[in-house]
Short mmCIF file of the C-alpha atoms (twelve columns), coordinates in Angstrom:
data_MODEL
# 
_entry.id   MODEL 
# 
loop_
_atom_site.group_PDB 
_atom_site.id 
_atom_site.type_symbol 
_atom_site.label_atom_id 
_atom_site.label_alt_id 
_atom_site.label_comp_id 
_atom_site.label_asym_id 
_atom_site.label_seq_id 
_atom_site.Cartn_x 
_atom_site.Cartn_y 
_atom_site.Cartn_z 
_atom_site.pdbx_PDB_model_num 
ATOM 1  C CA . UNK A 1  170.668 119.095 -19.699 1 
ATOM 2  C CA . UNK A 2  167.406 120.693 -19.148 1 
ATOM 3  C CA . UNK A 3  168.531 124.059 -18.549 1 
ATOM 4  C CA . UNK A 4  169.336 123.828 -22.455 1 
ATOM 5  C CA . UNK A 5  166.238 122.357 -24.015 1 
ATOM 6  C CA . UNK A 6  164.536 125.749 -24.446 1 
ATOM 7  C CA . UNK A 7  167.711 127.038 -26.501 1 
ATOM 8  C CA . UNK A 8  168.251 123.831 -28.671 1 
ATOM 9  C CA . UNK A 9  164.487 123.449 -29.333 1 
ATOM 10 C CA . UNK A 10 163.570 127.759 -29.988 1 
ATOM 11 C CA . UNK A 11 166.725 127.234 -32.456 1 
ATOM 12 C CA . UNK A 12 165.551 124.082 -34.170 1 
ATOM 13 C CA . UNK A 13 161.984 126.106 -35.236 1 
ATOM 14 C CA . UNK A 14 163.934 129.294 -35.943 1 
ATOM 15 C CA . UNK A 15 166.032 127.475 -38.256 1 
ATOM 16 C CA . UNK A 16 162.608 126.003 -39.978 1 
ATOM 17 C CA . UNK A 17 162.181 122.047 -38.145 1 
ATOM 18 C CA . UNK A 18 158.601 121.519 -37.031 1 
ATOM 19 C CA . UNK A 19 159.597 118.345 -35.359 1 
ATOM 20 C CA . UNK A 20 162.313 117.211 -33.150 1 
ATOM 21 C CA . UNK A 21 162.771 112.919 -32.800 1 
ATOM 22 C CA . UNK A 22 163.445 112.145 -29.212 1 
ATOM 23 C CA . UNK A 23 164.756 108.547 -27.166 1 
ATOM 24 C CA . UNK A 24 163.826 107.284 -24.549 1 
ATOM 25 C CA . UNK A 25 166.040 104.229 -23.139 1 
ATOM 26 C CA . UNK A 26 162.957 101.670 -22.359 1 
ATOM 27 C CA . UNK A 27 165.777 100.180 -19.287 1 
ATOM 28 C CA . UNK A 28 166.219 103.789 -17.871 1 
ATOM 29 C CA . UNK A 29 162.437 103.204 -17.025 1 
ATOM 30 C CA . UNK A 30 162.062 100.062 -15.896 1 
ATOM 31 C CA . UNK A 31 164.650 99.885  -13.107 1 
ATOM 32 C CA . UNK A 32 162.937 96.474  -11.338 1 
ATOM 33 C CA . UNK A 33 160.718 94.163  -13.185 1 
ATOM 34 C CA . UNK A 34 157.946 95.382  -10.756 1 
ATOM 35 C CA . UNK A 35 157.157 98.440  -12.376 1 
ATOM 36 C CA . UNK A 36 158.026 101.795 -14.736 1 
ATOM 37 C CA . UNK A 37 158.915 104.862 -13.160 1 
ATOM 38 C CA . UNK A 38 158.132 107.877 -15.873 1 
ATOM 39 C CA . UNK A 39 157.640 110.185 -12.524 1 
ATOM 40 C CA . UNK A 40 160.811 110.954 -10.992 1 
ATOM 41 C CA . UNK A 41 162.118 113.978 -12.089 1 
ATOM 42 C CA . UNK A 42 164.968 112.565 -14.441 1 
ATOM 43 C CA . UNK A 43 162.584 109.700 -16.107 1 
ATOM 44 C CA . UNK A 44 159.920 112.265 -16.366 1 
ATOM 45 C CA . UNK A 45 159.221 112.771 -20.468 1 
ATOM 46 C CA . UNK A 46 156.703 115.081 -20.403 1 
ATOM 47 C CA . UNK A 47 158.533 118.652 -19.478 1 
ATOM 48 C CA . UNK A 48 160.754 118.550 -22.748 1 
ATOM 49 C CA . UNK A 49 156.941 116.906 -24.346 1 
ATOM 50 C CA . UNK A 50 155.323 119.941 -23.256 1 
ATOM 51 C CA . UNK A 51 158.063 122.718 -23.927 1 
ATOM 52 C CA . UNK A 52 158.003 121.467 -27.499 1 
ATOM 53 C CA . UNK A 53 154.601 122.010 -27.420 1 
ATOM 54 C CA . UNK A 54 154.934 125.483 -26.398 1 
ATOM 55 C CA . UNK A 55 157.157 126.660 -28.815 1 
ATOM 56 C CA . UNK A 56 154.940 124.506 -31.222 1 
ATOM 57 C CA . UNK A 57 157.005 121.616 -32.344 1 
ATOM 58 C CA . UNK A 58 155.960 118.117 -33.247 1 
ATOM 59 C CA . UNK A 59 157.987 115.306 -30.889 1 
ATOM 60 C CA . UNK A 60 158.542 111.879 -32.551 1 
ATOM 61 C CA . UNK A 61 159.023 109.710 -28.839 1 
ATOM 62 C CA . UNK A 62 160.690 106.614 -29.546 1 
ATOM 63 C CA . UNK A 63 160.708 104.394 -26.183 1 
ATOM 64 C CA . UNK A 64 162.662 101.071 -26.765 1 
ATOM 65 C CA . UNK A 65 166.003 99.590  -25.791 1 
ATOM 66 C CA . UNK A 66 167.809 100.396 -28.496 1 
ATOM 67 C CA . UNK A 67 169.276 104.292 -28.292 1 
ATOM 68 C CA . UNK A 68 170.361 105.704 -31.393 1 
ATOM 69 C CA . UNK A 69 172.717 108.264 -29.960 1 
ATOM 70 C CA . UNK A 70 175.446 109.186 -28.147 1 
ATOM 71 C CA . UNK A 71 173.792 110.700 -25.130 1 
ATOM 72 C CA . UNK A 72 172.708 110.510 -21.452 1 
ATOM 73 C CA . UNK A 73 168.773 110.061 -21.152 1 
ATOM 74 C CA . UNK A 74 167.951 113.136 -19.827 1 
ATOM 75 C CA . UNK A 75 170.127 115.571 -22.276 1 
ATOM 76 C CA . UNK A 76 169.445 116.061 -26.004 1 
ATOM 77 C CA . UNK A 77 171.918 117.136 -28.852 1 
ATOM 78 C CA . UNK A 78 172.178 118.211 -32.025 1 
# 
């Protein structure tokens, strides 16, 4: 849920976090053998990589097949 990143992350450093852990589901990625796709908008990391930035958090991005969560790839919750 992009439209919500902003609010979860803005509360996260108001409540005192300087990092926020992130997944990224390695098979979301690689939908043929042939190749990754981290371009599309939906597989696309690096707007929630560079809004944490912004509001100056540190991202721990842990790519890999195993998911860790109860979540769709492109939302985040807390």
């Amino acid at each position: 849920m992009p439209n919500l990143w902003r609010d979860i992350l803005e509360k996260l450093k108001a409540h005192g976090f300087n990092t926020v852990s992130l997944y990224g589901h390695w098979g979301y990625h690689s939908s043929s053998e042939d190749g990754l796709d981290f371009n599309t908008a939906t597989h696309d990391p690096r707007p929630i990589l560079d809004l944490a930035k912004e509001i100056g958090l540190y991202v721990i991005y842990r790519p890999g097949p195993y998911v860790n969560a109860g979540m769709f790839p492109n939302s985040i919750k807390i």
